[in-house]
Short mmCIF file of C-alpha atoms in Angstrom, two decimals:
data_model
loop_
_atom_site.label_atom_id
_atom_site.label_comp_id
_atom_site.label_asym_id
_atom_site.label_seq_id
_atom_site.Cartn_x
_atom_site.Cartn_y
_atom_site.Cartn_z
CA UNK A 179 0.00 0.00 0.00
CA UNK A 180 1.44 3.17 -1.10
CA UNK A 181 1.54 5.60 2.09
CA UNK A 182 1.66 9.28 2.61
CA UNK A 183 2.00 11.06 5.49
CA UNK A 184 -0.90 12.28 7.57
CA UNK A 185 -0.53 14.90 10.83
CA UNK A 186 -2.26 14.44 13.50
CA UNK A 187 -1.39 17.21 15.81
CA UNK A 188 -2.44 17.55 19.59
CA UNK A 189 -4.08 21.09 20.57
CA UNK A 190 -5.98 22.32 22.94
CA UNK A 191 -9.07 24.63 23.01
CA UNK A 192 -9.20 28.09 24.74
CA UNK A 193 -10.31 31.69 25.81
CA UNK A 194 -10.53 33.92 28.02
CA UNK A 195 -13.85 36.07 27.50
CA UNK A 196 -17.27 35.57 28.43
CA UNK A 197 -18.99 33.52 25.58
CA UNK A 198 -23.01 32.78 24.82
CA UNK A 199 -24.11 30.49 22.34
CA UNK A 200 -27.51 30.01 23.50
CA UNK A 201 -30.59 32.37 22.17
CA UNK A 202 -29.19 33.82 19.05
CA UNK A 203 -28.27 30.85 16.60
CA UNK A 204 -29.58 30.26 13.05
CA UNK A 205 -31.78 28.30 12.55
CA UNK A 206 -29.26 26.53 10.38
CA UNK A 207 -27.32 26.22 13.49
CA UNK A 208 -27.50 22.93 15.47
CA UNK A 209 -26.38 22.63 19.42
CA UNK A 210 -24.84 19.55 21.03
CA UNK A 211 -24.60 19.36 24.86
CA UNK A 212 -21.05 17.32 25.05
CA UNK A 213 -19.78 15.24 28.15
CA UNK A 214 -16.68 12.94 28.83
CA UNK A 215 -15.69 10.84 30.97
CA UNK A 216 -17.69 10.83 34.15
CA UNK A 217 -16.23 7.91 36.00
CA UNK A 218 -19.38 7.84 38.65
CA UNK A 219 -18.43 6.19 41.59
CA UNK A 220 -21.24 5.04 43.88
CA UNK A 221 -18.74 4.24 46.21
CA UNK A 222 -16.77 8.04 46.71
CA UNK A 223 -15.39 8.86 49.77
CA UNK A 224 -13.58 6.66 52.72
CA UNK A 225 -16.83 7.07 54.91
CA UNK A 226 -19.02 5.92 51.97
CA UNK A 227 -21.80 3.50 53.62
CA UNK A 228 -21.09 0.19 52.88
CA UNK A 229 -23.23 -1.87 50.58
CA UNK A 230 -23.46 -4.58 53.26
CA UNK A 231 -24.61 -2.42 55.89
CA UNK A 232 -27.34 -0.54 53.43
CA UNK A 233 -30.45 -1.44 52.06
CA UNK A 234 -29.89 -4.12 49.65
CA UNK A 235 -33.23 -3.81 47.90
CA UNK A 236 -32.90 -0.11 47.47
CA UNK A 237 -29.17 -0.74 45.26
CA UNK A 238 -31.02 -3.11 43.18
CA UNK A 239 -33.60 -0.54 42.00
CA UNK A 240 -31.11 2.20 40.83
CA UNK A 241 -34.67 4.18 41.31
CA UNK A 242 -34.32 4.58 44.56
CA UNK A 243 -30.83 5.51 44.43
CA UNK A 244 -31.28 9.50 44.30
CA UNK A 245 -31.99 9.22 48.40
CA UNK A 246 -29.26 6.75 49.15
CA UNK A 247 -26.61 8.84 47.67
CA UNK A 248 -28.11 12.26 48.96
CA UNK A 249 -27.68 10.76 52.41
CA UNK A 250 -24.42 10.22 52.13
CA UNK A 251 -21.64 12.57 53.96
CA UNK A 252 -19.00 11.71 51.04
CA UNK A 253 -21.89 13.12 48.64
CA UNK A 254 -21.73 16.60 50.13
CA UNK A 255 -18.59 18.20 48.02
CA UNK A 256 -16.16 17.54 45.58
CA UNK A 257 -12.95 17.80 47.18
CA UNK A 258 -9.32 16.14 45.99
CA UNK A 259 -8.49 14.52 42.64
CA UNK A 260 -11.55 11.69 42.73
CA UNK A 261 -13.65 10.31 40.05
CA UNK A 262 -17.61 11.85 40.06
CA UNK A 263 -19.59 11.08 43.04
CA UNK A 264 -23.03 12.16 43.27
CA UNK A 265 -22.99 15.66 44.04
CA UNK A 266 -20.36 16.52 41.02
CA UNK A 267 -22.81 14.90 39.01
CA UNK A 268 -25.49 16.66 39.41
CA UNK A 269 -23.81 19.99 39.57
CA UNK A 270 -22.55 19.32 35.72
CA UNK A 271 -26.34 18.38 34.97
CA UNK A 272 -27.72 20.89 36.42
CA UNK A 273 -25.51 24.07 34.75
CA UNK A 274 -25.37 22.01 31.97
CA UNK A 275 -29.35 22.49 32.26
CA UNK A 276 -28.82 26.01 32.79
CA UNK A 277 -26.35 27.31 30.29
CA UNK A 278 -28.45 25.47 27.27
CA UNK A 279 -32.27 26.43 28.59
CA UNK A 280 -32.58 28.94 25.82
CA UNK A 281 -31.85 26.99 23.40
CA UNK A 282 -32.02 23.58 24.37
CA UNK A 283 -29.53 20.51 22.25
CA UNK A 284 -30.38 18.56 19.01
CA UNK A 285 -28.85 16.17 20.98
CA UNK A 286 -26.74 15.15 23.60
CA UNK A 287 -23.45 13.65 22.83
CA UNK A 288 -21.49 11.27 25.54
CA UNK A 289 -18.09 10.20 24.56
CA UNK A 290 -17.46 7.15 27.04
CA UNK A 291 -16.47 6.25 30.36
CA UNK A 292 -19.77 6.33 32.39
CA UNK A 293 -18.36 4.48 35.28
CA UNK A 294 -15.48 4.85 37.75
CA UNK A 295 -11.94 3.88 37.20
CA UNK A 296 -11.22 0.84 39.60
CA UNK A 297 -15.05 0.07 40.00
CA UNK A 298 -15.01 -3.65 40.49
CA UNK A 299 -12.14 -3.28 43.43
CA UNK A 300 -14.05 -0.92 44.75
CA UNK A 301 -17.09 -3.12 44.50
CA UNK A 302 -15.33 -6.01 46.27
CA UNK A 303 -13.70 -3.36 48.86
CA UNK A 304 -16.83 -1.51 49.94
CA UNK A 305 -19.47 -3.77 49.99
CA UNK A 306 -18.30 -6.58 52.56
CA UNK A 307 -18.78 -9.36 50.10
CA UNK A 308 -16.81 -12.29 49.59
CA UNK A 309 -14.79 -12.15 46.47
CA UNK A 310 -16.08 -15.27 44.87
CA UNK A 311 -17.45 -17.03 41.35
CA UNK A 312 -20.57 -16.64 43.33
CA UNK A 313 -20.72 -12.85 43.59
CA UNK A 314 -20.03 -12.05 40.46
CA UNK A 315 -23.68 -11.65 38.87
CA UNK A 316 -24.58 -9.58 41.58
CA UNK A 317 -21.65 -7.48 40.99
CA UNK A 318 -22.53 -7.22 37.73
CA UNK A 319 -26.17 -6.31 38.41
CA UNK A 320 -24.75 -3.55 40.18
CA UNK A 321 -22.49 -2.21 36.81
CA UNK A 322 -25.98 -1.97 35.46
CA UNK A 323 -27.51 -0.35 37.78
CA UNK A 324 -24.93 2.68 37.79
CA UNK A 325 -25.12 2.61 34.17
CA UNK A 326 -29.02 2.99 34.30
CA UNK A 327 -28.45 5.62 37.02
CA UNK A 328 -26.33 7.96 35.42
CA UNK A 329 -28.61 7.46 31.96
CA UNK A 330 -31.75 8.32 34.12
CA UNK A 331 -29.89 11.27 35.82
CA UNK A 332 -29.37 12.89 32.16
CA UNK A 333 -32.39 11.73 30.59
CA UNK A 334 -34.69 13.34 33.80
CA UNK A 335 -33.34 16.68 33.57
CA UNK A 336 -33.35 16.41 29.82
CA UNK A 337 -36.43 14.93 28.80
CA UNK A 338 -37.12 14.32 25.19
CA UNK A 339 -33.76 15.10 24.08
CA UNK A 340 -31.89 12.28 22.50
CA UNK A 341 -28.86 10.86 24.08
CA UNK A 342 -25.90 9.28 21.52
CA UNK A 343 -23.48 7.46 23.53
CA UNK A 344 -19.92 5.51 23.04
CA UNK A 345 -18.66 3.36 25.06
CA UNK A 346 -15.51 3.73 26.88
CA UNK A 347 -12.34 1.88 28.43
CA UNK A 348 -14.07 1.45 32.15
CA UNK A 349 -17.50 0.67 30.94
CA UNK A 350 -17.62 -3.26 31.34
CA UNK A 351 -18.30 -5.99 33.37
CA UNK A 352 -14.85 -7.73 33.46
CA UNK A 353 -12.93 -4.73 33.88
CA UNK A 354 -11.11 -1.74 32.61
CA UNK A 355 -10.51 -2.52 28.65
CA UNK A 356 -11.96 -5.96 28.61
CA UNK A 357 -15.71 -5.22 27.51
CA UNK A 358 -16.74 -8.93 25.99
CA UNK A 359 -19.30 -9.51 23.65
CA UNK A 360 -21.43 -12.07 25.60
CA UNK A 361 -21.11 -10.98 28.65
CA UNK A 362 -23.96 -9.39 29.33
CA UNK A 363 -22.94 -6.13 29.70
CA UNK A 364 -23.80 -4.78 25.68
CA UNK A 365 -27.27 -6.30 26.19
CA UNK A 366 -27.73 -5.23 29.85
CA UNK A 367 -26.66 -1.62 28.61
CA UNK A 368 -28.27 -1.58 25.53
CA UNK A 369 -31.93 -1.83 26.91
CA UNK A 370 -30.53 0.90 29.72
CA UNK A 371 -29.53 3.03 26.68
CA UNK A 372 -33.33 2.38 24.87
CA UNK A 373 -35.30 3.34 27.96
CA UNK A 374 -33.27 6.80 28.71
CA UNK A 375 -31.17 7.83 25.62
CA UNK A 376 -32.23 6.28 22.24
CA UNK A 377 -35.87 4.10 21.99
CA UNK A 378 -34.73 3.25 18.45
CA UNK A 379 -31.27 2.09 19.00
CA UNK A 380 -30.47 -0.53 16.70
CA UNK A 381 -29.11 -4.13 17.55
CA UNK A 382 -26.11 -3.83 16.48
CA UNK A 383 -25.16 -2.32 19.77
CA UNK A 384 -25.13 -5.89 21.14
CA UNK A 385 -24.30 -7.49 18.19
CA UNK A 386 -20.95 -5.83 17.04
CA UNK A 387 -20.03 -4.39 20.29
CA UNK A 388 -21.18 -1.09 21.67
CA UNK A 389 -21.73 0.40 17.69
CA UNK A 390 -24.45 1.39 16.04
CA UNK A 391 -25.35 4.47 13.41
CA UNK A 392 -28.35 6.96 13.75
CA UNK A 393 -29.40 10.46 12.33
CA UNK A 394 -28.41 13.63 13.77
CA UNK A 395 -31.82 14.84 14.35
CA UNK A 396 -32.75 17.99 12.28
CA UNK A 397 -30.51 17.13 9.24
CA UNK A 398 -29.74 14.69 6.76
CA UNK A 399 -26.54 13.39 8.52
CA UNK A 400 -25.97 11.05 10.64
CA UNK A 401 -23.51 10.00 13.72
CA UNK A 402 -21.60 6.49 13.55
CA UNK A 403 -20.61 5.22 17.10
CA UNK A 404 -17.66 3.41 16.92
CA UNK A 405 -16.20 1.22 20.14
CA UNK A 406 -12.67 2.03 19.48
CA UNK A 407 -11.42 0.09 23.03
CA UNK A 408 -10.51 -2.99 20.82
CA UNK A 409 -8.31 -0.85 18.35
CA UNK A 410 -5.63 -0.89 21.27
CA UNK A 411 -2.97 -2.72 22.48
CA UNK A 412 -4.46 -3.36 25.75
CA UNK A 413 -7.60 -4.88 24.74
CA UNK A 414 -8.68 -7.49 26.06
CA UNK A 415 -6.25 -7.19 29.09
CA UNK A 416 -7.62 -8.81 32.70
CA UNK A 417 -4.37 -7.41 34.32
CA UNK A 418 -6.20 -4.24 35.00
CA UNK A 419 -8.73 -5.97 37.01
CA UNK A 420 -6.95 -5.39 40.18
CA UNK A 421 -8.88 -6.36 42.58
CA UNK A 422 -8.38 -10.22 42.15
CA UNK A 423 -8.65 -12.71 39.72
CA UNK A 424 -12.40 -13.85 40.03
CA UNK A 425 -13.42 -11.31 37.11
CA UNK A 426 -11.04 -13.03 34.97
CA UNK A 427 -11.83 -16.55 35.86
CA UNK A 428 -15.77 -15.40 34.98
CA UNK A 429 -15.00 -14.17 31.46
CA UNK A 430 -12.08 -16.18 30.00
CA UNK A 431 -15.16 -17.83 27.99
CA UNK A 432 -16.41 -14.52 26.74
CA UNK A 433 -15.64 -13.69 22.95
CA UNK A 434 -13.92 -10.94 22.35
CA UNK A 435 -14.77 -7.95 20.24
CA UNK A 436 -13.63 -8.97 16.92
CA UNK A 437 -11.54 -5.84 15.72
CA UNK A 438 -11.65 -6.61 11.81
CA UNK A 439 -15.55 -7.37 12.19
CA UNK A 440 -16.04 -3.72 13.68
CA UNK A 441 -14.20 -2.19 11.04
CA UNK A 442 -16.27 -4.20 8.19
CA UNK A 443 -18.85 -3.16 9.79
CA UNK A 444 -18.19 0.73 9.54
CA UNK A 445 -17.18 0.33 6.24
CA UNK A 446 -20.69 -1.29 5.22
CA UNK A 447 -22.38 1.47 6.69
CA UNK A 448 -19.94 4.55 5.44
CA UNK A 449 -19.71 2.34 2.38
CA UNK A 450 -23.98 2.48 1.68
CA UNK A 451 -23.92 6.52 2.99
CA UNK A 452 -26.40 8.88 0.49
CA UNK A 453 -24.58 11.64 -2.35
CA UNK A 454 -24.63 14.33 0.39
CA UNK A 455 -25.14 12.64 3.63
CA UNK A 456 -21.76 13.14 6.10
CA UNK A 457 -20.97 11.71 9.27
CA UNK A 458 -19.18 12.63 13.05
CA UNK A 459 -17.50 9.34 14.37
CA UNK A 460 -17.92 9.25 18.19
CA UNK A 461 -15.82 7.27 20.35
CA UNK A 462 -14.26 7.08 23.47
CA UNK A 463 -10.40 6.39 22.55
CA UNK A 464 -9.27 8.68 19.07
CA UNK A 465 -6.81 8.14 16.88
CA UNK A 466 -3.39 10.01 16.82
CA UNK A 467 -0.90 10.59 20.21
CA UNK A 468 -1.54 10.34 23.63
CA UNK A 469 0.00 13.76 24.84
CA UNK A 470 0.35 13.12 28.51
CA UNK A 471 2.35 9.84 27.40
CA UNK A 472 3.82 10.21 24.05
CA UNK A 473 2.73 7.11 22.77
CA UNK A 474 0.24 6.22 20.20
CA UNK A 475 -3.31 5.79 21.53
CA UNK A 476 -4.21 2.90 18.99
CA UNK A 477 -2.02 0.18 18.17
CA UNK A 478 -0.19 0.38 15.05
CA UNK A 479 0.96 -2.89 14.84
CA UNK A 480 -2.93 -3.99 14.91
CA UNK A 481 -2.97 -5.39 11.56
CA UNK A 482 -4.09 -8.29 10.00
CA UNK A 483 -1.48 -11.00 8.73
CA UNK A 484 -2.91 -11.04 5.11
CA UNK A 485 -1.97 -7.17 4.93
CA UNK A 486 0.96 -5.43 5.04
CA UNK A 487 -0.10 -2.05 6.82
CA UNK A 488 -1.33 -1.78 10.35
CA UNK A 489 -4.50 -0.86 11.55
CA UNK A 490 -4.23 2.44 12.42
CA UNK A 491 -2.68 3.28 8.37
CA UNK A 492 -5.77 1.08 7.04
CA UNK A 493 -8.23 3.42 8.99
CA UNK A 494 -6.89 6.50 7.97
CA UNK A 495 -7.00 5.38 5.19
CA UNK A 496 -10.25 4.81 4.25
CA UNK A 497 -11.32 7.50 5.85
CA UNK A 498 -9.70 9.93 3.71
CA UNK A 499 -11.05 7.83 0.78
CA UNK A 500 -14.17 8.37 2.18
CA UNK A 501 -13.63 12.23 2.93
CA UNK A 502 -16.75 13.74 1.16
CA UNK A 503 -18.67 12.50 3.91
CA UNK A 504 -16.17 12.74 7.18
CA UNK A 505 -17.28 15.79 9.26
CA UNK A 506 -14.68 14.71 11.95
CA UNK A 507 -14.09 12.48 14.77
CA UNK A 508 -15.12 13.03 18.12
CA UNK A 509 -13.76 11.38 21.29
CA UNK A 510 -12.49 11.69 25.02
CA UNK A 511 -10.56 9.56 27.04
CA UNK A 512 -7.78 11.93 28.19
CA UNK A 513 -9.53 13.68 30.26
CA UNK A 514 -8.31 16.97 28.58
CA UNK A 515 -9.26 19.46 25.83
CA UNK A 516 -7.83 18.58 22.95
CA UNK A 517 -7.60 18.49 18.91
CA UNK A 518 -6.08 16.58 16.52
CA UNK A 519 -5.52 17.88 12.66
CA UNK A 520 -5.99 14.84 10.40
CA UNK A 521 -4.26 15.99 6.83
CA UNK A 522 -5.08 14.24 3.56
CA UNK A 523 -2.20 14.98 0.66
CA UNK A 524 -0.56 17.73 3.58
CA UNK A 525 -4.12 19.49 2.97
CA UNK A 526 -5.91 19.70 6.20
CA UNK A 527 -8.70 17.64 5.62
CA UNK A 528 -10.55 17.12 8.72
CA UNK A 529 -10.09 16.93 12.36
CA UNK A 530 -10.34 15.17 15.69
CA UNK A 531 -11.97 16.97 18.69
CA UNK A 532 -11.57 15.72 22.35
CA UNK A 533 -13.71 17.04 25.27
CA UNK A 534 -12.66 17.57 28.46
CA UNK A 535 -13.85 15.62 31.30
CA UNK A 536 -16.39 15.55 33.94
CA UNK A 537 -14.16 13.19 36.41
CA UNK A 538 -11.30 15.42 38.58
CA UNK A 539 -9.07 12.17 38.95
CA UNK A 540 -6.38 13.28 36.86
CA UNK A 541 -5.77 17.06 38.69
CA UNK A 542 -7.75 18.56 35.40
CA UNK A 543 -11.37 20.42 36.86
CA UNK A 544 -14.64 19.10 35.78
CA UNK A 545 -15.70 20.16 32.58
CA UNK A 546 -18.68 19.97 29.59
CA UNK A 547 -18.61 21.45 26.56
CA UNK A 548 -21.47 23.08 24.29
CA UNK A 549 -20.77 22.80 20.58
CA UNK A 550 -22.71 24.58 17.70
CA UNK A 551 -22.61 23.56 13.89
CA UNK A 552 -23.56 23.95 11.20
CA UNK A 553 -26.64 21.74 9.94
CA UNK A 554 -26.62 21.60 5.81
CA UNK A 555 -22.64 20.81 6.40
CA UNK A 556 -21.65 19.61 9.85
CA UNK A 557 -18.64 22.22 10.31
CA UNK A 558 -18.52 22.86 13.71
CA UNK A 559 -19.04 26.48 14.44
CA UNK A 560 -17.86 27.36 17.78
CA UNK A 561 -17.57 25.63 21.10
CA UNK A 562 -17.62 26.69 24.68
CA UNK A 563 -15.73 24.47 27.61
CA UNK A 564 -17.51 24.87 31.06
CA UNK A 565 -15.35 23.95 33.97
CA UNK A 566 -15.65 24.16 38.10
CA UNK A 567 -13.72 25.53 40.18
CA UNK A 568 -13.66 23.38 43.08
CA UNK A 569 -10.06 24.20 44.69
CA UNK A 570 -11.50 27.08 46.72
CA UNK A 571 -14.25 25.67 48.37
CA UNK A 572 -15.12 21.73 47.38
CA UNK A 573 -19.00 21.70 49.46
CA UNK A 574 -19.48 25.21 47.48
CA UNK A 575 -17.45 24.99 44.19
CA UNK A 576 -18.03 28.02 41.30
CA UNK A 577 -18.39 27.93 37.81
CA UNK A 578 -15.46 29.76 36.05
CA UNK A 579 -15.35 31.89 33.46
CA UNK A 580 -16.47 29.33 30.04
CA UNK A 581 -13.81 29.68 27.02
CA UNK A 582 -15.35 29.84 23.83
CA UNK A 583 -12.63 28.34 20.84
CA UNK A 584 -13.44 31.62 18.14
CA UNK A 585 -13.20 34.51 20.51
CA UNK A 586 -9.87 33.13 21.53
CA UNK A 587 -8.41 32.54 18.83
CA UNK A 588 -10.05 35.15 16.55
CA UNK A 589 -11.26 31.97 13.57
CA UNK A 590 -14.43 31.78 11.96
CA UNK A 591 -15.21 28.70 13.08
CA UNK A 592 -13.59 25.58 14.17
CA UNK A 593 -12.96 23.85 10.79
CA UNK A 594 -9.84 21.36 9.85
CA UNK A 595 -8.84 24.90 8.15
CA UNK A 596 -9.21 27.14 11.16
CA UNK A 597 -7.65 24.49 13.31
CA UNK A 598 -4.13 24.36 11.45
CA UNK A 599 -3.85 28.69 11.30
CA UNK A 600 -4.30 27.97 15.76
CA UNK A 601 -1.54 25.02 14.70
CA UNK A 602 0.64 27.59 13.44
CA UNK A 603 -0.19 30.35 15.97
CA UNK A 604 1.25 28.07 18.32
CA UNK A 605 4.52 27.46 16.72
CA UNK A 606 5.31 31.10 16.82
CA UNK A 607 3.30 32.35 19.09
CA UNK A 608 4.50 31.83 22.91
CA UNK A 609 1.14 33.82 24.31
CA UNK A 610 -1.34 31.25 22.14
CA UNK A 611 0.99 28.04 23.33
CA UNK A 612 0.77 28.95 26.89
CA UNK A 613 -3.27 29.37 26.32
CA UNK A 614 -3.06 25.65 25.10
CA UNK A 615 -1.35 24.76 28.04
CA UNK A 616 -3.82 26.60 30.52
CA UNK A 617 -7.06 25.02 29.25
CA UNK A 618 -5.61 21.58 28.37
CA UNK A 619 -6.47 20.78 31.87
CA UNK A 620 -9.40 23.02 32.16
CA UNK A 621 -7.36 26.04 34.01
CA UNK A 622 -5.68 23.29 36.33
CA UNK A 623 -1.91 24.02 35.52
CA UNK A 624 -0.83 21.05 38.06
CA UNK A 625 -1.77 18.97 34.88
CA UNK A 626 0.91 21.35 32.22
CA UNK A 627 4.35 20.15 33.06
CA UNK A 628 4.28 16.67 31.59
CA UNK A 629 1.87 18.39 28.63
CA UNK A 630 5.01 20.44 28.08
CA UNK A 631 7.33 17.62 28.01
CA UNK A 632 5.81 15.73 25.69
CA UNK A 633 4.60 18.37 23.62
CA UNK A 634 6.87 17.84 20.76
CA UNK A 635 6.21 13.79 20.95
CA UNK A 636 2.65 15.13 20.55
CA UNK A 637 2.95 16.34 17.17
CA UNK A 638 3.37 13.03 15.77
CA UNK A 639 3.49 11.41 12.03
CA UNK A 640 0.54 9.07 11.45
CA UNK A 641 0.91 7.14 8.08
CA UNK A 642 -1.85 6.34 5.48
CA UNK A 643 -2.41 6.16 2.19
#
């Protein structure tokens, strides 16, 4: 396969005056309420009740949750670098609520991770059980049950407004990267995912493996979820099930989510797309450099033996073959604001955008994002990144001051083109680099110094055809 080179190059999204995109758009503009990341944990806080000594019933119905969680003292702030408890959560919902009430989303986009980082050793550790083959389906009626819980705490305070969701790294029953086919978990969340997000959601959430396709409501377009977990190295991995082997001894006889029969997939459905129809790929994990670690997020020695190019090159690809109808990829995982230039032929061709998180595990503040676009041609418009402020005062935290991408950086919009002038901005401009570096972590600058070192590892050569 003859390859060329494509940039992916690892930005950030900033500024520093008071934005508004609700009230005055077109009606040719769409709005998209984005969230990342939220790692709920049921189980924040050392004084957390636990499971054994609470109402067993009432964690069964995730219902009833709503008063268990209120009642509980580690539920009362958001203090220290933790995953989402209850309180967090509800203060994103709620602003997020208030800061789109004039004019409400098309839709509601949620780029993976619903549940907490470590949740099954936390399961094991707070609720008094014996870690056994025999606990294990009530541990994973309990994954379901946060997974319903967070979908019913969206869908309540957004009622009517549809809910596209990817899947991410944490959101299984066997672990952290090890989401199995059979499992249970797809089916178990795909019915959770019918009653609060999507009534319409296809099958082929269960069957492929957390994907499916559906129409960006208002246009002609449409958004392809992709469960991008299995296009790296660590999938399936049971080593980061650390809280003891039983998780792996239950799903050593799960299959696997078959990377090559995700990827036909997508191409079947890109493949059979209309003349003018285009398309955002969600996902959880994007394509391109992790710039935290340097390293590649996907694997690029993913390939298939019959081929001589790796996964990540045949991906590329095809999408560039298929550019007419790529609006852009949109994904999360790092926690941080981010975006990625994707070039076809050195021609900036379209782009990868990364929100920011809700979880505070990883010293960045919590964080949604509003984006507007355009609805004949999916170019995103303009974007504005809400974050918290909880270092002052955790029980009391304060919204800051949103950043809104255009005002910053003085662009039209936030198109591939628009995207590599900020590129270039950076590379001579020390006041726009040091705005990347301030809102990759949400105005947490505890987060910058490895950003910094890395930086130049995060500008990376991706290759393609």
């Amino acid at each position: 396969m003859k390859l060329c080179l494509i940039t992916i190059l690892c930005l950030a999204l900033v500024t520093m005056a008071q934005p508004s995109l609700a009230g005055d758009a077109p009606a040719t503009t769409g709005t998209v309420l984005w969230i990342s990341d939220i790692h709920f944990n049921p189980f924040y806080g050392r004084d957390v009740l636990k499971l054994a000594t609470s109402d067993q019933k009432g964690w069964r119905d995730h219902t009833e949750w709503p008063a268990i969680l209120a009642n509980m003292p580690a539920n009362q702030s958001c203090s220290g670098k933790e995953d989402t408890n209850d309180f967090l959560l509800r203060m994103v919902v709620d602003h997020a609520d208030t800061v789109t009430h004039a004019s409400r989303p098309d839709f509601i986009l949620i780029t993976g991770d619903f549940l907490s980082h470590d949740f099954t050793s936390f399961y094991f550790n707070q609720s008094g059980l014996p870690v056994s083959l025999a606990q294990v389906p009530q541990h994973n009626d309990f994954v379901s049950q946060t997974m319903a819980y967070i979908a019913m705490t969206i869908s309540t305070k957004f009622d009517g407004i549809p809910v596209i969701a990817a899947l991410g790294n944490n959101d299984a029953f066997c672990g952290d990267y090890d989401v199995r086919r059979d499992s249970g978990f797809l089916a178990s969340t795909q019915k959770t995912f019918q009653k609060y997000f999507l009534s319409d959601l296809s099958d082929d959430f269960r069957t492929v493996g957390g994907c499916y396709s559906t129409k960006i409501p208002g246009t002609q377009h449409r958004v392809i979820v992709l469960n991008s977990i299995p296009f790296m190295k660590k999938y399936p991995d049971l080593q980061y099930v650390r809280s003891s082997s039983i998780m792996e001894d239950a799903c050593l006889s799960f299959s696997k989510i078959d990377l090559v029969d995700e990827f036909q997939w997508f191409r079947k459905i890109a493949d059979n797309l209309g003349d003018s129809e285009k398309v955002w790929i969600a996902c959880h994990v994007p394509p391109g450099i992790d710039c935290f670690q340097g390293t590649q997020y996907w694997d690029v020695e993913l390939a298939d033996a019959s081929r001589d190019s790796s996964f990540l090159e045949e991906f590329i690809g095809y999408y560039n073959s298929r550019g007419q109808h790529m609006a852009g990829i949109l994904a999360g995982h790092s926690h941080m604001a981010e975006f990625k230039l994707i070039n076809n032929k050195n021609v900036p061709a379209s782009s990868v955008l990364m929100a920011p998180s809700i979880s505070r595990i990883h010293a960045n503040n919590a964080s949604f994002r509003v984006m507007t676009f355009d609805r004949e041609s999916l170019i995103v418009a303009d974007y504005v990144t809400h974050w918290l402020d909880a270092s002052m005062n955790p029980a009391s935290p304060s919204w800051g001051a949103p950043f809104k991408f255009t005002e910053s950086y003085m662009q039209p919009d936030v198109s591939p083109r628009s995207l590599a002038a900020v590129y270039q901005q950076m590379t001579t401009s020390p006041v726009v680099l040091n705005r990347y570096f301030e809102d990759y972590s949400t105005r947490n600058g505890s987060r910058n110094s490895s950003a910094r070192q890395n930086f130049k590892l995060a500008i990376p050569s991706v290759l393609g055809p």
